[in-house]
Amino acid sequence: MKQEIKKKQIAILGSTGSIGTQALQVIAEHPDRFEARVLTANSRWQLLAEQARQFKPAAVVIANEAHYEALREALQDLPIAVYAGSEALCQVVESSEVDMVLTAMVGFAGLPPTIAAIRARKPIALANKETMVVAGELINSLCREYEVPILPVDSEHSAIFQSLVGEVSPIEKIILTASGGPFRTFTREQLETVTPAMALKHPNWDMGAKITIDSASMMNKGFEVIEAKWLFGVEPDRIQVVVHPQSVVHSAVQFADGAVKAQLGVPDMRVPIQLAFSFPERLQSSFDRLDWFTMHDLTFEAPDTERFRCLALAYEALDRGGNAPCIVNAANEIVNRAFLEGRCRFLQMADVIAETLDRASFIKQPTYEDYLHSDQEARRLAASLL
Ligand code: NAD
Ligand code: MG
C-alpha cells in the first residue's frame, strides 16, 4: 500500500522574483510533495495575485503597503489572508503550518524575516546570500541555538553541500567556480565605459537585476566566498575562486588525500531549489540533462582582482571581520542601484565601496542592532560619495 507523504508547506519570501518563480515551477512539478503556504513580494502585486490564484496559499504579503488595497481587492473572492508591510513578513513565516522558508528576496531586507524564521524553528532554504554576508556569525549561532538547518540554494553552495554528503573528514579547500560574467575578457579601459544594458546580459544565468550586476562586477563571487565561509566553516585562504565560463562545474571540494568532488549540471536554478526542498531525497525532474558530447571545452582560469576589485574587497572585509562585510554589502546595494540608474560608473562602484569600508564605524563583535545601524550608516556614506 502506498503511504501518503505529508506535503511540505513552503513559505516563499520573494515569490515574484527569479528564484521565487522558479521555486513555484518546482512546486508545480511536484504537487504531491510541496505546497506553497505563503507567498510574498515587494511591489509586483498583480503577479503576486496571479500566483495566489494558481497556488492557493493560506496567506500573501505585499511588503510595500501602498499596494495592499489593490491586492486585497484582487483576492477578495478567495480564502487567502492578505497582509502588508515588512513586519508581516516576519510574522507569516512563524505560522505553525509552515515547514520550510525559502528566502528568495533580495538584499539586507532578507535578514529580519530569516531571523524570525530561525527563531520559529523553520528550516531555511537559503537563496538570500546577503543575510549570510551581513550576519553569518549571528545566523550560525541562532541556527545552533534553535537547531535549524540551512539548505543552500545558491548553485555553488548547493554543489559544495552535495560534495560533502557522506564525508566525515575536514575540507582541505573549496573550489568556488565563477562564470566571470559578461565582462570577463574586457580590459580596464573597456570597463570604464560599460553600460547597465551590457551588464544585464549575463552569459549563462537569467537572474534578477541586482545579482546580475553583482555578477558583472564579481561582487557576487566575493559575497559567495563570505557565504561559503559561514555555511561550511572554512577560512577564506581555503576558498579558491576559479573562473569557469561554461558554468557546468557548479563548484567542488578538495580533501586531505587530494581527491576533489564536484557537482556538475546544466545551469538551472530549479535543480538546487528542488534539492533544498526535498533533501535528502532527490526527486524526478523534467529539466535538461547534460549532453557530454556537445559540451566542448570546459576551461578554468584565475580571477583578476585588479580588473574585478569587488572580489578583493570581499576578502578584505572577511579579513577585517566584525561588521565589515555588512558595510560592504550596504555600500554595494547603493552603488549597484546607482549603476543601474546611470548615476555611477562601473569601476566607480568598487571605489565607493572601498571608501565606505574605510570610513564607516568598525564594530568587532556586532549585535543584531549594530547590524541595523551599520547598514544605515554605510548606505548614507556610500550615497554621499556618489
Ligand atoms: P529578484 O529581484 O528577481 O526577486 C526578488 C524578490 O524579492 C521579488 O519577489 C521582490 O518582490 C522581493 N523583494 C525585493 N525587495 C524586497 C523587500 N525590500 N522586501 C520584501 N520583498 C522584497 O531577485 P532574484 O534574482 O530572485 O534573487 C533573490 C535572492 O536570491 C538574492 O539574494 C540573490 O542573491 C539570490 N540568488 C539568486 C540567484 C538567481 O539565479 N536569480 C542565484 C543565486 C542566489
Ligand atoms: Mg551563485
Tab-separated table of C-alpha atoms and ligand atoms in Angstrom:
chain	number	residue	atom	x	y	z
A	1	MET	CA	0.000	0.000	0.000
A	2	LYS	CA	1.404	3.403	-0.972
A	3	GLN	CA	1.812	5.667	2.010
A	4	GLU	CA	0.606	9.266	1.797
A	5	ILE	CA	3.504	11.602	2.399
A	6	LYS	CA	2.598	14.849	4.148
A	7	LYS	CA	3.119	17.685	1.708
A	8	LYS	CA	5.839	20.096	2.717
A	9	GLN	CA	4.353	23.537	3.301
A	10	ILE	CA	6.699	26.138	1.904
A	11	ALA	CA	6.779	29.884	2.540
A	12	ILE	CA	8.425	31.741	-0.342
A	13	LEU	CA	9.777	35.171	0.547
A	14	GLY	CA	10.073	36.936	-2.812
A	15	SER	CA	7.843	34.699	-4.933
A	16	THR	CA	7.667	37.163	-7.844
A	17	GLY	CA	11.432	37.194	-8.460
A	18	SER	CA	13.726	34.989	-10.491
A	19	ILE	CA	14.288	32.416	-7.718
A	20	GLY	CA	10.701	32.739	-6.444
A	21	THR	CA	9.071	31.998	-9.805
A	22	GLN	CA	11.410	29.057	-10.395
A	23	ALA	CA	10.554	27.733	-6.933
A	24	LEU	CA	6.889	27.839	-7.922
A	25	GLN	CA	7.730	25.816	-11.052
A	26	VAL	CA	9.329	23.206	-8.798
A	27	ILE	CA	6.223	23.150	-6.601
A	28	ALA	CA	4.023	22.845	-9.703
A	29	GLU	CA	6.090	19.836	-10.853
A	30	HIS	CA	5.533	18.086	-7.518
A	31	PRO	CA	2.007	18.865	-6.337
A	32	ASP	CA	2.062	15.602	-4.357
A	33	ARG	CA	5.099	16.734	-2.357
A	34	PHE	CA	5.043	20.500	-1.940
A	35	GLU	CA	2.530	23.243	-1.292
A	36	ALA	CA	3.049	26.992	-1.374
A	37	ARG	CA	1.750	28.053	2.033
A	38	VAL	CA	2.846	31.701	1.976
A	39	LEU	CA	3.810	33.927	-0.963
A	40	THR	CA	5.319	37.394	-0.609
A	41	ALA	CA	6.505	40.198	-2.873
A	42	ASN	CA	7.766	43.734	-2.597
A	43	SER	CA	5.621	45.642	-5.082
A	44	ARG	CA	4.518	43.451	-8.021
A	45	TRP	CA	1.063	42.864	-6.592
A	46	GLN	CA	-0.567	41.796	-9.891
A	47	LEU	CA	1.859	38.917	-10.356
A	48	LEU	CA	1.525	38.031	-6.675
A	49	ALA	CA	-2.277	37.916	-7.101
A	50	GLU	CA	-1.956	35.645	-10.167
A	51	GLN	CA	0.387	33.326	-8.261
A	52	ALA	CA	-2.028	33.242	-5.335
A	53	ARG	CA	-4.895	32.300	-7.649
A	54	GLN	CA	-2.883	29.432	-9.087
A	55	PHE	CA	-1.211	28.102	-5.908
A	56	LYS	CA	-3.873	28.940	-3.284
A	57	PRO	CA	-1.571	29.805	-0.363
A	58	ALA	CA	-3.088	30.467	3.067
A	59	ALA	CA	-1.524	33.919	3.169
A	60	VAL	CA	0.196	36.508	0.982
A	61	VAL	CA	2.208	39.567	1.994
A	62	ILE	CA	2.971	42.642	-0.051
A	63	ALA	CA	5.913	44.411	1.599
A	64	ASN	CA	5.124	47.765	0.012
A	65	GLU	CA	1.981	48.847	1.855
A	66	ALA	CA	0.892	51.163	-0.951
A	67	HIS	CA	-0.333	48.084	-2.869
A	68	TYR	CA	-2.279	46.498	-0.020
A	69	GLU	CA	-5.764	47.627	-1.093
A	70	ALA	CA	-5.244	46.628	-4.723
A	71	LEU	CA	-4.000	43.182	-3.728
A	72	ARG	CA	-6.786	42.648	-1.182
A	73	GLU	CA	-9.418	43.532	-3.750
A	74	ALA	CA	-7.842	41.279	-6.374
A	75	LEU	CA	-8.087	38.312	-3.989
A	76	GLN	CA	-11.341	39.063	-2.155
A	77	ASP	CA	-13.210	36.070	-3.626
A	78	LEU	CA	-10.571	33.660	-2.272
A	79	PRO	CA	-9.962	32.407	1.290
A	80	ILE	CA	-6.460	33.907	1.372
A	81	ALA	CA	-5.280	36.192	4.159
A	82	VAL	CA	-3.694	39.355	2.770
A	83	TYR	CA	-1.114	41.316	4.763
A	84	ALA	CA	1.216	44.219	4.078
A	85	GLY	CA	4.466	45.617	5.431
A	86	SER	CA	7.843	44.254	6.440
A	87	GLU	CA	6.651	43.299	9.952
A	88	ALA	CA	4.103	40.979	8.374
A	89	LEU	CA	6.908	39.180	6.505
A	90	CYS	CA	8.394	38.223	9.852
A	91	GLN	CA	5.038	37.118	11.239
A	92	VAL	CA	3.873	34.886	8.379
A	93	VAL	CA	6.992	32.717	8.444
A	94	GLU	CA	6.289	31.890	12.088
A	95	SER	CA	2.975	30.162	11.321
A	96	SER	CA	2.847	26.664	12.769
A	97	GLU	CA	1.722	25.367	9.340
A	98	VAL	CA	4.948	26.409	7.602
A	99	ASP	CA	7.525	23.585	7.231
A	100	MET	CA	10.269	25.445	5.343
A	101	VAL	CA	11.089	29.036	4.401
A	102	LEU	CA	12.713	29.876	1.066
A	103	THR	CA	14.479	33.228	1.414
A	104	ALA	CA	14.303	34.496	-2.173
A	105	MET	CA	14.080	38.194	-1.527
A	106	VAL	CA	16.950	40.432	-2.401
A	107	GLY	CA	19.355	42.366	-0.172
A	108	PHE	CA	19.649	43.245	3.524
A	109	ALA	CA	15.839	43.216	3.769
A	110	GLY	CA	16.079	39.416	3.921
A	111	LEU	CA	17.806	39.456	7.307
A	112	PRO	CA	14.873	40.164	9.697
A	113	PRO	CA	12.457	37.556	8.260
A	114	THR	CA	15.256	34.965	8.088
A	115	ILE	CA	15.972	35.509	11.777
A	116	ALA	CA	12.241	35.321	12.571
A	117	ALA	CA	12.033	32.021	10.683
A	118	ILE	CA	15.019	30.564	12.544
A	119	ARG	CA	13.564	31.591	15.905
A	120	ALA	CA	10.358	29.814	14.877
A	121	ARG	CA	12.498	26.715	14.133
A	122	LYS	CA	11.770	26.648	10.396
A	123	PRO	CA	14.375	25.007	8.156
A	124	ILE	CA	15.761	27.625	5.772
A	125	ALA	CA	16.264	27.167	2.030
A	126	LEU	CA	18.731	29.996	1.646
A	127	ALA	CA	18.848	31.968	-1.590
A	128	ASN	CA	19.224	35.416	0.019
A	129	LYS	CA	23.026	35.311	0.354
A	130	GLU	CA	23.114	38.888	1.677
A	131	THR	CA	21.820	37.509	5.002
A	132	MET	CA	24.971	35.383	5.398
A	133	VAL	CA	27.216	38.168	4.106
A	134	VAL	CA	25.884	40.670	6.620
A	135	ALA	CA	25.422	38.459	9.656
A	136	GLY	CA	26.791	34.960	9.016
A	137	GLU	CA	28.133	34.534	12.529
A	138	LEU	CA	24.864	35.600	14.146
A	139	ILE	CA	22.820	33.388	11.801
A	140	ASN	CA	25.037	30.398	12.595
A	141	SER	CA	24.714	30.880	16.331
A	142	LEU	CA	20.926	31.229	16.055
A	143	CYS	CA	20.777	28.076	13.909
A	144	ARG	CA	22.721	26.196	16.572
A	145	GLU	CA	20.521	27.547	19.372
A	146	TYR	CA	17.249	26.713	17.610
A	147	GLU	CA	18.593	23.572	15.875
A	148	VAL	CA	17.636	24.826	12.448
A	149	PRO	CA	19.268	23.528	9.244
A	150	ILE	CA	20.181	25.775	6.317
A	151	LEU	CA	19.854	24.208	2.879
A	152	PRO	CA	21.824	26.262	0.344
A	153	VAL	CA	20.070	27.309	-2.869
A	154	ASP	CA	22.927	29.303	-4.390
A	155	SER	CA	24.173	26.901	-7.089
A	156	GLU	CA	27.811	26.928	-5.934
A	157	HIS	CA	26.916	26.311	-2.307
A	158	SER	CA	24.463	23.602	-3.257
A	159	ALA	CA	27.305	21.964	-5.223
A	160	ILE	CA	29.630	22.173	-2.203
A	161	PHE	CA	26.869	20.868	0.075
A	162	GLN	CA	26.275	17.927	-2.302
A	163	SER	CA	30.016	17.204	-2.494
A	164	LEU	CA	30.108	16.966	1.316
A	165	VAL	CA	27.320	14.415	1.695
A	166	GLY	CA	28.757	11.358	3.409
A	167	GLU	CA	32.112	12.973	4.243
A	168	VAL	CA	33.411	12.977	7.820
A	169	SER	CA	36.903	14.406	7.135
A	170	PRO	CA	37.764	18.099	7.042
A	171	ILE	CA	37.737	20.162	3.870
A	172	GLU	CA	41.195	20.981	2.515
A	173	LYS	CA	39.935	23.510	0.012
A	174	ILE	CA	36.749	24.761	-1.568
A	175	ILE	CA	36.894	25.428	-5.303
A	176	LEU	CA	34.262	28.084	-5.892
A	177	THR	CA	33.580	28.410	-9.596
A	178	ALA	CA	32.618	31.704	-11.242
A	179	SER	CA	31.376	32.327	-14.764
A	180	GLY	CA	33.345	35.570	-14.882
A	181	GLY	CA	30.233	37.391	-16.080
A	182	PRO	CA	29.745	39.352	-19.289
A	183	PHE	CA	32.972	41.379	-18.900
A	184	ARG	CA	35.380	38.522	-18.226
A	185	THR	CA	37.607	39.357	-21.191
A	186	PHE	CA	37.253	43.158	-21.043
A	187	THR	CA	40.293	45.349	-20.468
A	188	ARG	CA	40.269	48.007	-17.752
A	189	GLU	CA	39.820	50.640	-20.451
A	190	GLN	CA	36.773	48.822	-21.800
A	191	LEU	CA	35.349	48.507	-18.291
A	192	GLU	CA	35.474	52.315	-17.965
A	193	THR	CA	32.549	52.707	-20.336
A	194	VAL	CA	30.338	49.612	-19.925
A	195	THR	CA	26.619	50.335	-19.560
A	196	PRO	CA	23.881	48.762	-17.395
A	197	ALA	CA	22.343	47.199	-20.516
A	198	MET	CA	25.641	45.420	-21.244
A	199	ALA	CA	25.961	44.278	-17.625
A	200	LEU	CA	22.410	42.918	-17.612
A	201	LYS	CA	23.257	40.376	-20.335
A	202	HIS	CA	24.654	37.512	-18.298
A	203	PRO	CA	26.122	34.717	-20.462
A	204	ASN	CA	24.753	31.702	-18.537
A	205	TRP	CA	22.119	32.650	-15.978
A	206	ASP	CA	18.869	34.603	-16.179
A	207	MET	CA	18.614	36.276	-12.777
A	208	GLY	CA	17.223	39.368	-11.044
A	209	ALA	CA	18.834	42.721	-11.912
A	210	LYS	CA	20.712	43.192	-8.627
A	211	ILE	CA	22.558	39.869	-8.686
A	212	THR	CA	23.206	40.218	-12.430
A	213	ILE	CA	25.063	43.495	-11.819
A	214	ASP	CA	26.863	41.883	-8.856
A	215	SER	CA	27.922	39.068	-11.196
A	216	ALA	CA	29.288	41.547	-13.741
A	217	SER	CA	31.394	43.259	-11.041
A	218	MET	CA	32.216	39.890	-9.384
A	219	MET	CA	30.915	41.279	-6.089
A	220	ASN	CA	28.575	38.302	-6.285
A	221	LYS	CA	31.547	35.921	-6.166
A	222	GLY	CA	33.006	37.884	-3.278
A	223	PHE	CA	29.723	37.510	-1.408
A	224	GLU	CA	29.746	33.796	-2.203
A	225	VAL	CA	33.190	33.464	-0.606
A	226	ILE	CA	31.734	35.011	2.570
A	227	GLU	CA	28.634	32.823	2.297
A	228	ALA	CA	30.847	29.706	1.927
A	229	LYS	CA	32.924	30.639	4.974
A	230	TRP	CA	29.848	30.727	7.196
A	231	LEU	CA	27.936	27.835	5.632
A	232	PHE	CA	30.853	25.392	5.646
A	233	GLY	CA	33.135	26.756	8.391
A	234	VAL	CA	36.103	27.205	6.040
A	235	GLU	CA	38.588	30.078	6.345
A	236	PRO	CA	38.957	32.367	3.290
A	237	ASP	CA	42.518	31.206	2.488
A	238	ARG	CA	40.997	27.792	1.801
A	239	ILE	CA	38.359	29.125	-0.576
A	240	GLN	CA	39.721	29.427	-4.094
A	241	VAL	CA	37.752	31.228	-6.769
A	242	VAL	CA	38.207	29.639	-10.188
A	243	VAL	CA	36.747	31.255	-13.298
A	244	HIS	CA	34.925	28.642	-15.362
A	245	PRO	CA	32.974	30.427	-18.111
A	246	GLN	CA	30.793	27.426	-19.073
A	247	SER	CA	29.152	27.139	-15.595
A	248	VAL	CA	28.941	23.348	-15.842
A	249	VAL	CA	31.078	22.553	-12.785
A	250	HIS	CA	28.983	24.288	-10.140
A	251	SER	CA	31.789	24.108	-7.507
A	252	ALA	CA	33.957	21.468	-5.835
A	253	VAL	CA	35.589	20.356	-2.602
A	254	GLN	CA	39.151	19.067	-2.225
A	255	PHE	CA	40.057	16.740	0.644
A	256	ALA	CA	43.281	15.856	2.524
A	257	ASP	CA	44.117	12.990	0.146
A	258	GLY	CA	43.959	15.300	-2.877
A	259	ALA	CA	40.639	13.903	-4.092
A	260	VAL	CA	38.257	16.515	-5.492
A	261	LYS	CA	34.468	16.052	-5.556
A	262	ALA	CA	32.469	18.370	-7.763
A	263	GLN	CA	28.835	18.667	-8.771
A	264	LEU	CA	28.065	19.241	-12.441
A	265	GLY	CA	24.941	20.012	-14.382
A	266	VAL	CA	23.147	22.261	-16.806
A	267	PRO	CA	22.961	25.775	-15.326
A	268	ASP	CA	19.371	25.697	-13.997
A	269	MET	CA	18.494	27.117	-10.574
A	270	ARG	CA	15.493	24.814	-10.304
A	271	VAL	CA	17.868	21.931	-9.549
A	272	PRO	CA	19.330	23.409	-6.323
A	273	ILE	CA	15.925	24.829	-5.352
A	274	GLN	CA	14.286	21.409	-5.710
A	275	LEU	CA	17.077	19.692	-3.794
A	276	ALA	CA	16.791	22.198	-0.934
A	277	PHE	CA	13.077	21.347	-0.773
A	278	SER	CA	13.458	17.555	-0.978
A	279	PHE	CA	16.815	16.847	0.709
A	280	PRO	CA	17.990	14.155	1.491
A	281	GLU	CA	15.832	12.744	-1.295
A	282	ARG	CA	16.280	13.549	-4.970
A	283	LEU	CA	13.069	13.867	-6.965
A	284	GLN	CA	12.436	13.253	-10.634
A	285	SER	CA	12.694	16.365	-12.801
A	286	SER	CA	11.869	17.324	-16.369
A	287	PHE	CA	14.797	19.758	-16.551
A	288	ASP	CA	17.504	19.490	-19.227
A	289	ARG	CA	20.297	16.957	-18.796
A	290	LEU	CA	23.990	17.482	-19.572
A	291	ASP	CA	24.948	16.408	-23.064
A	292	TRP	CA	28.542	15.186	-22.754
A	293	PHE	CA	29.334	15.311	-26.459
A	294	THR	CA	28.122	18.823	-27.263
A	295	MET	CA	29.815	20.199	-24.167
A	296	HIS	CA	33.149	21.050	-25.750
A	297	ASP	CA	35.899	22.704	-23.786
A	298	LEU	CA	35.498	23.115	-20.073
A	299	THR	CA	38.022	25.813	-19.184
A	300	PHE	CA	39.362	27.173	-15.914
A	301	GLU	CA	41.305	30.359	-15.226
A	302	ALA	CA	42.386	32.563	-12.323
A	303	PRO	CA	40.233	35.579	-11.444
A	304	ASP	CA	41.745	39.033	-11.968
A	305	THR	CA	41.155	41.031	-8.784
A	306	GLU	CA	42.653	44.167	-10.323
A	307	ARG	CA	40.017	44.447	-13.010
A	308	PHE	CA	37.406	42.994	-10.644
A	309	ARG	CA	38.303	44.778	-7.432
A	310	CYS	CA	34.999	43.947	-5.719
A	311	LEU	CA	36.204	40.361	-5.315
A	312	ALA	CA	39.292	41.600	-3.439
A	313	LEU	CA	37.106	43.875	-1.297
A	314	ALA	CA	35.059	40.900	-0.120
A	315	TYR	CA	38.222	39.076	1.003
A	316	GLU	CA	39.329	42.276	2.715
A	317	ALA	CA	36.001	42.567	4.531
A	318	LEU	CA	36.398	38.983	5.774
A	319	ASP	CA	39.912	39.774	6.905
A	320	ARG	CA	38.733	42.812	8.886
A	321	GLY	CA	35.837	40.777	10.305
A	322	GLY	CA	33.125	42.213	12.584
A	323	ASN	CA	30.678	44.427	10.715
A	324	ALA	CA	33.000	44.961	7.692
A	325	PRO	CA	31.021	42.597	5.405
A	326	CYS	CA	27.812	44.360	6.497
A	327	ILE	CA	29.347	47.704	5.460
A	328	VAL	CA	30.461	46.309	2.094
A	329	ASN	CA	27.013	44.837	1.479
A	330	ALA	CA	25.236	48.120	2.260
A	331	ALA	CA	27.619	50.190	0.117
A	332	ASN	CA	27.209	47.660	-2.671
A	333	GLU	CA	23.398	47.899	-2.547
A	334	ILE	CA	23.741	51.667	-3.021
A	335	VAL	CA	26.254	51.571	-5.885
A	336	ASN	CA	24.524	48.637	-7.585
A	337	ARG	CA	21.280	50.632	-7.756
A	338	ALA	CA	23.150	53.794	-8.786
A	339	PHE	CA	24.933	51.964	-11.615
A	340	LEU	CA	21.616	50.548	-12.853
A	341	GLU	CA	20.147	54.058	-12.839
A	342	GLY	CA	23.130	55.602	-14.627
A	343	ARG	CA	24.357	57.533	-11.570
A	344	CYS	CA	27.596	55.590	-11.046
A	345	ARG	CA	30.241	54.300	-13.445
A	346	PHE	CA	31.099	50.611	-13.446
A	347	LEU	CA	34.600	50.931	-11.968
A	348	GLN	CA	33.431	53.629	-9.555
A	349	MET	CA	31.354	51.012	-7.720
A	350	ALA	CA	34.478	49.459	-6.140
A	351	ASP	CA	35.924	52.891	-5.316
A	352	VAL	CA	32.810	53.870	-3.363
A	353	ILE	CA	32.648	50.530	-1.546
A	354	ALA	CA	36.335	50.746	-0.547
A	355	GLU	CA	35.935	54.320	0.673
A	356	THR	CA	32.805	53.423	2.657
A	357	LEU	CA	34.612	50.490	4.244
A	358	ASP	CA	37.404	52.819	5.359
A	359	ARG	CA	35.105	55.491	6.753
A	360	ALA	CA	32.236	53.600	8.394
A	361	SER	CA	32.446	52.811	12.131
A	362	PHE	CA	34.048	49.439	12.744
A	363	ILE	CA	32.471	47.116	15.319
A	364	LYS	CA	34.390	43.980	16.224
A	365	GLN	CA	31.517	41.993	17.724
A	366	PRO	CA	28.292	43.387	16.308
A	367	THR	CA	24.872	42.615	17.762
A	368	TYR	CA	21.734	42.478	15.625
A	369	GLU	CA	21.035	46.165	16.410
A	370	ASP	CA	24.608	47.045	15.415
A	371	TYR	CA	23.992	45.453	12.008
A	372	LEU	CA	20.853	47.550	11.530
A	373	HIS	CA	22.732	50.771	12.414
A	374	SER	CA	25.802	49.833	10.459
A	375	ASP	CA	23.708	49.100	7.364
A	376	GLN	CA	22.081	52.538	7.621
A	377	GLU	CA	25.352	54.351	8.252
A	378	ALA	CA	27.117	52.657	5.326
A	379	ARG	CA	24.192	53.412	2.991
A	380	ARG	CA	24.323	57.107	3.916
A	381	LEU	CA	28.097	57.225	3.483
A	382	ALA	CA	28.070	55.444	0.124
A	383	ALA	CA	25.270	57.671	-1.178
A	384	SER	CA	27.227	60.775	-0.139
A	385	LEU	CA	30.275	59.532	-2.062
A	386	LEU	CA	28.442	59.219	-5.376
B	1	NAD	P1	14.673	39.262	-7.974
B	1	NAD	O1	14.970	40.708	-7.966
B	1	NAD	O2	14.350	38.599	-9.254
B	1	NAD	O3	13.483	38.957	-6.957
B	1	NAD	C1	13.478	39.483	-5.662
B	1	NAD	C2	12.189	39.140	-4.947
B	1	NAD	O4	12.241	39.706	-3.635
B	1	NAD	C3	10.934	39.703	-5.608
B	1	NAD	O5	9.879	38.821	-5.382
B	1	NAD	C4	10.701	41.007	-4.849
B	1	NAD	O6	9.346	41.359	-4.829
B	1	NAD	C5	11.173	40.645	-3.453
B	1	NAD	N1	11.734	41.777	-2.728
B	1	NAD	C6	12.718	42.622	-3.161
B	1	NAD	N2	12.977	43.552	-2.228
B	1	NAD	C7	12.155	43.315	-1.189
B	1	NAD	C8	11.949	43.941	0.076
B	1	NAD	N3	12.636	45.030	0.448
B	1	NAD	N4	11.022	43.417	0.903
B	1	NAD	C9	10.323	42.334	0.532
B	1	NAD	N5	10.473	41.697	-0.639
B	1	NAD	C10	11.382	42.189	-1.492
B	1	NAD	O7	15.940	38.556	-7.275
B	1	NAD	P2	16.491	37.077	-7.511
B	1	NAD	O8	17.444	37.099	-8.639
B	1	NAD	O9	15.381	36.086	-7.498
B	1	NAD	O10	17.392	36.885	-6.202
B	1	NAD	C11	16.819	36.655	-4.927
B	1	NAD	C12	17.929	36.264	-3.953
B	1	NAD	O11	18.479	35.019	-4.368
B	1	NAD	C13	19.094	37.263	-3.914
B	1	NAD	O12	19.596	37.350	-2.612
B	1	NAD	C14	20.121	36.626	-4.819
B	1	NAD	O13	21.447	36.976	-4.479
B	1	NAD	C15	19.874	35.144	-4.576
B	1	NAD	N6	20.270	34.276	-5.692
B	1	NAD	C16	19.654	34.399	-6.899
B	1	NAD	C17	20.027	33.588	-7.958
B	1	NAD	C18	19.317	33.673	-9.297
B	1	NAD	O14	19.577	32.851	-10.166
B	1	NAD	N7	18.423	34.614	-9.514
B	1	NAD	C19	21.045	32.646	-7.784
B	1	NAD	C20	21.651	32.552	-6.539
B	1	NAD	C21	21.253	33.360	-5.494
B	2	MG	MG	25.800	31.636	-7.185
